[in-house]
């Protein structure tokens, strides 16, 4: 419970991948600012993220991004009561930029530091805008992860299943590359799908040996690759080829997610379905998740688009709760590129 006479202001920093972001959260809930500086154009010519370019860009941009977050929140750094920063998972050089900056600020300002898991940030991001009751089913779908979680409380989270190969966002990016659409591929395929016929090609959702709560997207990506390779140049240049492939791919990718989500909802009684991560910005996903919730008679908690992709607000949200629970991080805490599957979020 917050003491309203002494509001808390937590600065959330995320530099885990290709977005430099900082946000200020008041009393653990109210977003006062959320600055996101995307590196998309820097990586576009390479068709994917170049880690060295990403970490150098974070170094250049982070100070100004933090200044802007404080300015938009109309507070000074002396008003901050805590700093939350992503420490795992992510590109190690990128994580280290945010973590080093956060440590220096926490030390200088004599305020506590919270080390936040990026996936936990995504998982709880729907709660920034939606009052959600436990237990809920969480589906995190991003460029690096695709996983289902049974969330009983802030500290009791069970991973029910995840991808056995590519993340769904990664499949979007790879298919966009095959179709020579650009980077990041998700929004481009999403937009192009609207002009295509999803029935033009029959791709099938993968069945994973480990069970219905697991995902696989590499077979779908390979099916698109084979199709593109086997199609003549003339056909490939035909007006609707790319749009049809995009629509058929998108249908299958989103169907896969919904099939596993339904399997989890049938197995675990929950009070809400919370979807998060970059792919939660997808138009078809948002529509289908709404229908799934209607069918299962539970509310859908899905963030607005700017809170789906990487952002500092979701890190501040989780960090604020950790600080309330006295889960502070020492100034010698480490960044880790991966989170072991067995480690609690
Ligand atoms: O959560 P995020 O910003 O970063 C990671 O933690 O990975 O997710 C980025 C991913 C990228 O793969 C991008 O292509 C995908 O989210 N994405 C989308 C859409 N917007 C972003 N995928 C499908 N449809 C979209 N509208
Ligand atoms: Zn992310």
Coordinates of C-alpha atoms and ligand atoms in Angstrom, one line a residue:
X1 CA 0.0 0.0 0.0
X2 CA 1.4 3.4 -0.9
X3 CA 1.6 6.3 1.5
X4 CA 0.0 9.1 -0.6
X5 CA 1.9 11.8 1.4
X6 CA 5.1 10.2 0.1
X7 CA 4.6 9.2 -3.5
X8 CA 7.1 6.8 -5.0
X9 CA 8.7 7.6 -8.3
X10 CA 10.5 4.6 -10.0
X11 CA 12.6 5.1 -13.1
X12 CA 12.4 2.0 -15.3
X13 CA 15.2 1.4 -17.8
X14 CA 15.3 -1.2 -20.6
X15 CA 18.2 -1.6 -23.0
X16 CA 17.9 -5.4 -23.5
X17 CA 17.7 -5.4 -27.3
X18 CA 17.1 -2.7 -29.9
X19 CA 15.0 -0.2 -28.0
X20 CA 16.5 2.4 -25.6
X21 CA 13.7 3.1 -23.2
X22 CA 13.1 4.9 -19.9
X23 CA 9.9 5.5 -18.0
X24 CA 8.7 7.0 -14.7
X25 CA 6.0 5.3 -12.7
X26 CA 4.3 7.0 -9.9
X27 CA 3.1 4.9 -6.9
X28 CA 3.9 1.7 -8.8
X29 CA 1.0 2.2 -11.3
X30 CA 0.6 5.6 -12.9
X31 CA 2.8 6.0 -16.1
X32 CA 4.1 9.6 -15.9
X33 CA 6.4 9.1 -18.9
X34 CA 7.5 6.3 -21.2
X35 CA 10.2 7.2 -23.8
X36 CA 11.1 4.6 -26.4
X37 CA 13.8 5.3 -28.9
X38 CA 13.8 2.6 -31.5
X39 CA 17.0 1.5 -33.4
X40 CA 15.0 0.0 -36.2
X41 CA 16.6 2.1 -39.0
X42 CA 20.1 1.3 -37.7
X43 CA 19.6 -2.4 -38.1
X44 CA 17.3 -2.3 -41.2
X45 CA 20.2 -2.5 -43.8
X46 CA 21.5 -5.6 -42.0
X47 CA 18.1 -7.4 -42.0
X48 CA 18.4 -8.1 -38.3
X49 CA 19.9 -6.8 -35.1
X50 CA 23.7 -6.3 -35.0
X51 CA 24.6 -6.6 -31.3
X52 CA 27.6 -4.3 -31.4
X53 CA 25.7 -1.5 -33.2
X54 CA 22.9 -2.0 -30.7
X55 CA 25.0 -1.6 -27.6
X56 CA 26.9 1.4 -29.0
X57 CA 23.6 3.1 -29.8
X58 CA 22.3 2.5 -26.3
X59 CA 25.4 4.3 -24.9
X60 CA 24.7 7.3 -27.2
X61 CA 21.0 7.5 -26.5
X62 CA 20.4 6.5 -22.9
X63 CA 21.3 9.7 -21.1
X64 CA 19.0 11.8 -23.3
X65 CA 16.2 9.2 -23.1
X66 CA 16.4 9.3 -19.3
X67 CA 16.5 13.1 -19.3
X68 CA 13.4 13.2 -21.4
X69 CA 11.6 10.6 -19.2
X70 CA 12.2 12.8 -16.2
X71 CA 11.2 16.0 -18.0
X72 CA 7.9 14.5 -19.3
X73 CA 7.2 13.2 -15.8
X74 CA 7.9 16.8 -14.5
X75 CA 10.2 15.6 -11.8
X76 CA 13.9 15.8 -11.1
X77 CA 16.2 12.9 -10.6
X78 CA 16.3 13.9 -6.9
X79 CA 12.6 13.0 -6.6
X80 CA 13.2 9.4 -7.7
X81 CA 12.7 6.8 -5.0
X82 CA 14.0 3.8 -6.9
X83 CA 15.6 2.6 -10.1
X84 CA 14.4 -0.6 -12.0
X85 CA 16.5 -2.0 -14.7
X86 CA 16.4 -5.1 -17.0
X87 CA 19.3 -7.4 -16.1
X88 CA 18.2 -10.5 -18.1
X89 CA 17.6 -11.9 -20.7
X90 CA 18.9 -9.9 -23.6
X91 CA 22.0 -9.0 -25.6
X92 CA 24.8 -8.9 -23.0
X93 CA 26.5 -5.7 -24.3
X94 CA 23.1 -4.0 -24.4
X95 CA 22.1 -5.1 -20.9
X96 CA 25.4 -3.9 -19.5
X97 CA 24.8 -0.3 -20.8
X98 CA 21.4 0.0 -18.9
X99 CA 22.7 -1.8 -15.8
X100 CA 25.9 0.3 -15.5
X101 CA 23.9 3.5 -15.9
X102 CA 21.2 2.4 -13.4
X103 CA 23.9 1.4 -10.8
X104 CA 25.6 4.8 -11.2
X105 CA 22.3 6.6 -10.7
X106 CA 21.3 4.5 -7.7
X107 CA 24.7 5.0 -6.1
X108 CA 24.8 8.8 -6.7
X109 CA 21.2 9.3 -5.6
X110 CA 21.4 6.8 -2.6
X111 CA 18.2 5.1 -3.7
X112 CA 17.5 1.3 -4.1
X113 CA 18.0 -0.6 -7.3
X114 CA 15.7 -3.4 -8.6
X115 CA 17.0 -6.0 -11.0
X116 CA 14.2 -6.9 -13.3
X117 CA 13.7 -9.9 -15.6
X118 CA 12.6 -8.7 -19.0
X119 CA 10.1 -11.5 -19.4
X120 CA 8.5 -10.7 -16.1
X121 CA 8.2 -7.1 -17.4
X122 CA 6.3 -8.3 -20.5
X123 CA 4.2 -10.8 -18.5
X124 CA 2.9 -8.1 -16.1
X125 CA 2.7 -5.3 -18.6
X126 CA -1.1 -5.8 -19.2
X127 CA -1.6 -5.0 -15.5
X128 CA -0.4 -1.4 -16.1
X129 CA -3.8 -0.7 -17.7
X130 CA -6.1 -3.6 -16.7
X131 CA -7.1 -4.5 -13.1
X132 CA -6.4 -8.3 -13.4
X133 CA -7.2 -10.9 -10.8
X134 CA -5.1 -13.9 -10.0
X135 CA -4.7 -16.6 -11.2
X136 CA -4.3 -15.5 -14.8
X137 CA -2.9 -17.2 -17.9
X138 CA -0.1 -15.2 -19.4
X139 CA 1.1 -15.5 -23.0
X140 CA 4.4 -13.7 -23.7
X141 CA 5.1 -13.4 -27.5
X142 CA 8.1 -11.4 -28.6
X143 CA 11.1 -11.5 -30.8
X144 CA 13.0 -13.7 -28.4
X145 CA 10.3 -15.6 -26.5
X146 CA 7.1 -17.5 -26.9
X147 CA 5.7 -18.9 -23.6
X148 CA 2.6 -19.6 -21.6
X149 CA 2.6 -18.9 -17.9
X150 CA 0.2 -19.8 -15.0
X151 CA 0.4 -16.8 -12.8
X152 CA -0.9 -17.4 -9.3
X153 CA 0.6 -14.3 -7.8
X154 CA 3.4 -11.8 -8.4
X155 CA 5.8 -14.3 -7.0
X156 CA 4.2 -17.6 -8.0
X157 CA 4.6 -18.1 -11.7
X158 CA 4.8 -21.5 -13.5
X159 CA 5.9 -21.8 -17.1
X160 CA 3.5 -24.2 -18.8
X161 CA 5.1 -24.4 -22.2
X162 CA 7.3 -22.5 -24.6
X163 CA 8.7 -22.7 -28.1
X164 CA 11.0 -25.5 -28.8
X165 CA 12.8 -23.6 -31.6
X166 CA 12.0 -20.1 -33.0
X167 CA 10.1 -17.4 -31.1
X168 CA 7.0 -16.3 -33.0
X169 CA 8.3 -12.7 -33.5
X170 CA 11.6 -14.3 -34.8
X171 CA 9.5 -16.3 -37.4
X172 CA 7.8 -13.0 -38.4
X173 CA 11.1 -11.3 -38.9
X174 CA 12.6 -14.2 -40.8
X175 CA 9.6 -14.6 -43.1
X176 CA 9.7 -10.8 -43.8
X177 CA 13.3 -11.2 -44.8
X178 CA 12.4 -14.1 -47.2
X179 CA 9.8 -11.8 -48.7
X180 CA 12.3 -8.9 -48.8
X181 CA 9.9 -6.7 -46.8
X182 CA 12.4 -5.1 -44.4
X183 CA 13.0 -5.2 -40.6
X184 CA 11.3 -5.5 -38.1
X185 CA 9.1 -7.9 -40.0
X186 CA 6.1 -8.2 -37.6
X187 CA 4.4 -4.9 -38.3
X188 CA 5.2 -5.1 -42.1
X189 CA 3.7 -8.6 -42.4
X190 CA 0.7 -7.6 -40.3
X191 CA 0.0 -4.6 -42.6
X192 CA 0.5 -6.6 -45.8
X193 CA -1.7 -9.5 -44.7
X194 CA -4.7 -7.2 -44.9
X195 CA -4.3 -7.1 -48.7
X196 CA -3.8 -10.9 -49.1
X197 CA -5.8 -14.1 -49.2
X198 CA -5.1 -16.2 -46.2
X199 CA -6.4 -19.3 -48.0
X200 CA -4.0 -18.9 -50.9
X201 CA -1.5 -21.3 -49.2
X202 CA -2.3 -24.0 -46.7
X203 CA 0.4 -23.9 -44.0
X204 CA -0.4 -26.0 -40.9
X205 CA 0.2 -25.2 -37.3
X206 CA 3.0 -27.4 -35.9
X207 CA 2.3 -30.2 -33.4
X208 CA 5.0 -30.5 -30.8
X209 CA 5.9 -33.8 -29.3
X210 CA 6.3 -32.3 -25.8
X211 CA 2.6 -31.5 -25.7
X212 CA -0.1 -29.0 -26.7
X213 CA 1.3 -26.2 -24.5
X214 CA 4.5 -26.1 -26.5
X215 CA 5.1 -24.1 -29.7
X216 CA 7.3 -24.6 -32.8
X217 CA 7.7 -22.0 -35.6
X218 CA 10.7 -23.2 -37.5
X219 CA 8.7 -25.6 -39.7
X220 CA 6.4 -22.8 -40.7
X221 CA 9.3 -20.6 -41.6
X222 CA 10.8 -23.4 -43.7
X223 CA 7.5 -24.0 -45.5
X224 CA 7.5 -20.3 -46.5
X225 CA 11.2 -20.6 -47.5
X226 CA 10.5 -23.6 -49.7
X227 CA 7.5 -21.9 -51.3
X228 CA 9.5 -18.8 -52.1
X229 CA 12.4 -20.9 -53.5
X230 CA 10.0 -23.0 -55.7
X231 CA 8.1 -20.1 -57.1
X232 CA 9.1 -18.7 -60.4
X233 CA 10.3 -15.1 -60.7
X234 CA 7.2 -14.2 -62.8
X235 CA 4.8 -15.6 -60.1
X236 CA 6.8 -13.9 -57.3
X237 CA 6.4 -10.6 -59.1
X238 CA 2.7 -11.1 -59.5
X239 CA 0.7 -8.5 -57.7
X240 CA -0.6 -10.4 -54.7
X241 CA 2.1 -13.0 -54.1
X242 CA 3.8 -11.4 -51.1
X243 CA 0.4 -10.3 -49.6
X244 CA -1.0 -13.9 -50.0
X245 CA 2.1 -15.5 -48.4
X246 CA 2.0 -12.9 -45.5
X247 CA -1.7 -13.6 -44.9
X248 CA -1.4 -17.4 -45.0
X249 CA 1.7 -17.3 -42.7
X250 CA 0.0 -14.9 -40.3
X251 CA -3.1 -17.0 -40.1
X252 CA -1.1 -20.1 -39.2
X253 CA 1.2 -18.4 -36.7
X254 CA -1.7 -16.8 -34.8
X255 CA -3.7 -20.1 -35.0
X256 CA -0.8 -21.9 -33.4
X257 CA -0.8 -19.4 -30.5
X258 CA -4.5 -19.7 -30.0
X259 CA -4.6 -23.5 -30.1
X260 CA -2.0 -23.7 -27.3
X261 CA -3.7 -20.9 -25.3
X262 CA -7.1 -22.8 -25.6
X263 CA -5.4 -26.0 -24.4
X264 CA -4.0 -24.2 -21.4
X265 CA -7.4 -22.5 -20.6
X266 CA -9.1 -25.9 -20.8
X267 CA -6.5 -27.3 -18.3
X268 CA -6.1 -24.4 -15.9
X269 CA -9.0 -22.5 -14.5
X270 CA -8.0 -18.8 -14.6
X271 CA -9.7 -15.5 -14.1
X272 CA -8.1 -13.6 -17.0
X273 CA -5.9 -14.1 -20.1
X274 CA -3.0 -11.6 -20.3
X275 CA -1.2 -11.3 -23.6
X276 CA 2.1 -9.4 -23.9
X277 CA 5.3 -8.8 -25.9
X278 CA 5.9 -7.3 -29.4
X279 CA 3.6 -9.8 -31.2
X280 CA 0.7 -8.8 -29.0
X281 CA 0.6 -5.6 -31.2
X282 CA -0.6 -7.9 -34.1
X283 CA -4.0 -7.0 -35.4
X284 CA -5.1 -10.6 -36.0
X285 CA -3.8 -11.8 -32.6
X286 CA -5.7 -9.0 -30.8
X287 CA -8.9 -10.0 -32.6
X288 CA -8.5 -13.8 -32.1
X289 CA -7.5 -13.4 -28.4
X290 CA -10.7 -11.3 -27.9
X291 CA -12.8 -14.1 -29.4
X292 CA -11.0 -16.8 -27.3
X293 CA -11.7 -14.9 -24.1
X294 CA -15.4 -14.4 -25.1
X295 CA -15.7 -18.2 -25.7
X296 CA -14.0 -18.9 -22.3
X297 CA -16.0 -16.2 -20.6
X298 CA -12.9 -14.5 -19.1
X299 CA -11.6 -10.9 -19.6
X300 CA -8.7 -10.2 -22.0
X301 CA -5.9 -8.1 -20.6
X302 CA -3.7 -6.8 -23.5
X303 CA -1.6 -3.7 -23.4
X304 CA -1.9 -0.8 -25.8
X305 CA 0.6 -1.0 -28.7
X306 CA 3.3 1.2 -27.1
X307 CA 3.4 -1.1 -24.1
X308 CA 3.5 -4.3 -26.2
X309 CA 7.0 -3.8 -27.6
X310 CA 10.0 -3.2 -25.3
X311 CA 9.5 -0.3 -22.9
X312 CA 10.7 1.1 -19.6
X313 CA 7.2 1.3 -18.0
X314 CA 6.8 -2.5 -17.7
X315 CA 10.3 -2.7 -16.1
X316 CA 9.3 0.1 -13.6
X317 CA 6.1 -1.8 -12.8
X318 CA 7.8 -5.0 -11.9
X319 CA 10.7 -3.1 -10.2
X320 CA 8.3 -1.0 -8.1
X321 CA 6.7 -4.2 -6.7
X322 CA 10.1 -5.8 -6.0
X323 CA 11.1 -2.6 -4.1
X324 CA 7.9 -2.7 -2.1
X325 CA 8.8 -6.3 -1.2
X326 CA 12.3 -5.2 -0.3
X327 CA 13.8 -7.3 -3.1
X328 CA 16.6 -4.8 -3.8
X329 CA 19.6 -5.6 -5.9
X330 CA 23.2 -5.1 -4.7
X331 CA 25.4 -2.7 -6.7
X332 CA 27.6 -5.6 -7.8
X333 CA 24.6 -7.5 -9.4
X334 CA 25.3 -9.0 -12.8
X335 CA 23.6 -9.0 -16.2
X336 CA 22.8 -12.4 -17.7
X337 CA 22.1 -12.9 -21.4
X338 CA 19.8 -15.9 -20.7
X339 CA 17.4 -16.9 -18.0
X340 CA 17.7 -20.6 -17.1
X341 CA 14.3 -22.4 -17.8
X342 CA 14.3 -23.6 -14.2
X343 CA 14.9 -20.1 -12.7
X344 CA 11.8 -18.4 -11.2
X345 CA 10.9 -15.2 -13.1
Ligands
LIG1 O1 8.9 -7.5 -27.2 P1 9.7 -7.0 -28.4 O2 9.7 -5.5 -28.7 O3 11.2 -7.4 -28.2 C1 11.6 -8.6 -27.6 O4 11.6 -8.8 -26.4 O5 11.9 -9.5 -28.5 O6 9.2 -7.8 -29.6 C2 9.7 -7.6 -30.9 C3 9.1 -8.5 -31.9 C4 9.7 -8.5 -33.3 O7 10.0 -9.8 -33.7 C5 8.6 -7.8 -34.1 O8 8.7 -8.2 -35.5 C6 7.4 -8.3 -33.4 O9 7.7 -8.2 -32.1 N1 6.2 -7.4 -33.7 C7 5.1 -7.9 -34.4 C8 4.2 -6.8 -34.5 N2 4.9 -5.7 -34.0 C9 6.0 -6.1 -33.5 N3 4.8 -9.1 -34.8 C10 3.6 -9.3 -35.4 N4 2.7 -8.2 -35.7 C11 3.0 -7.0 -35.2 N5 2.1 -6.0 -35.4
LIG2 ZN1 10.8 -7.7 -25.1

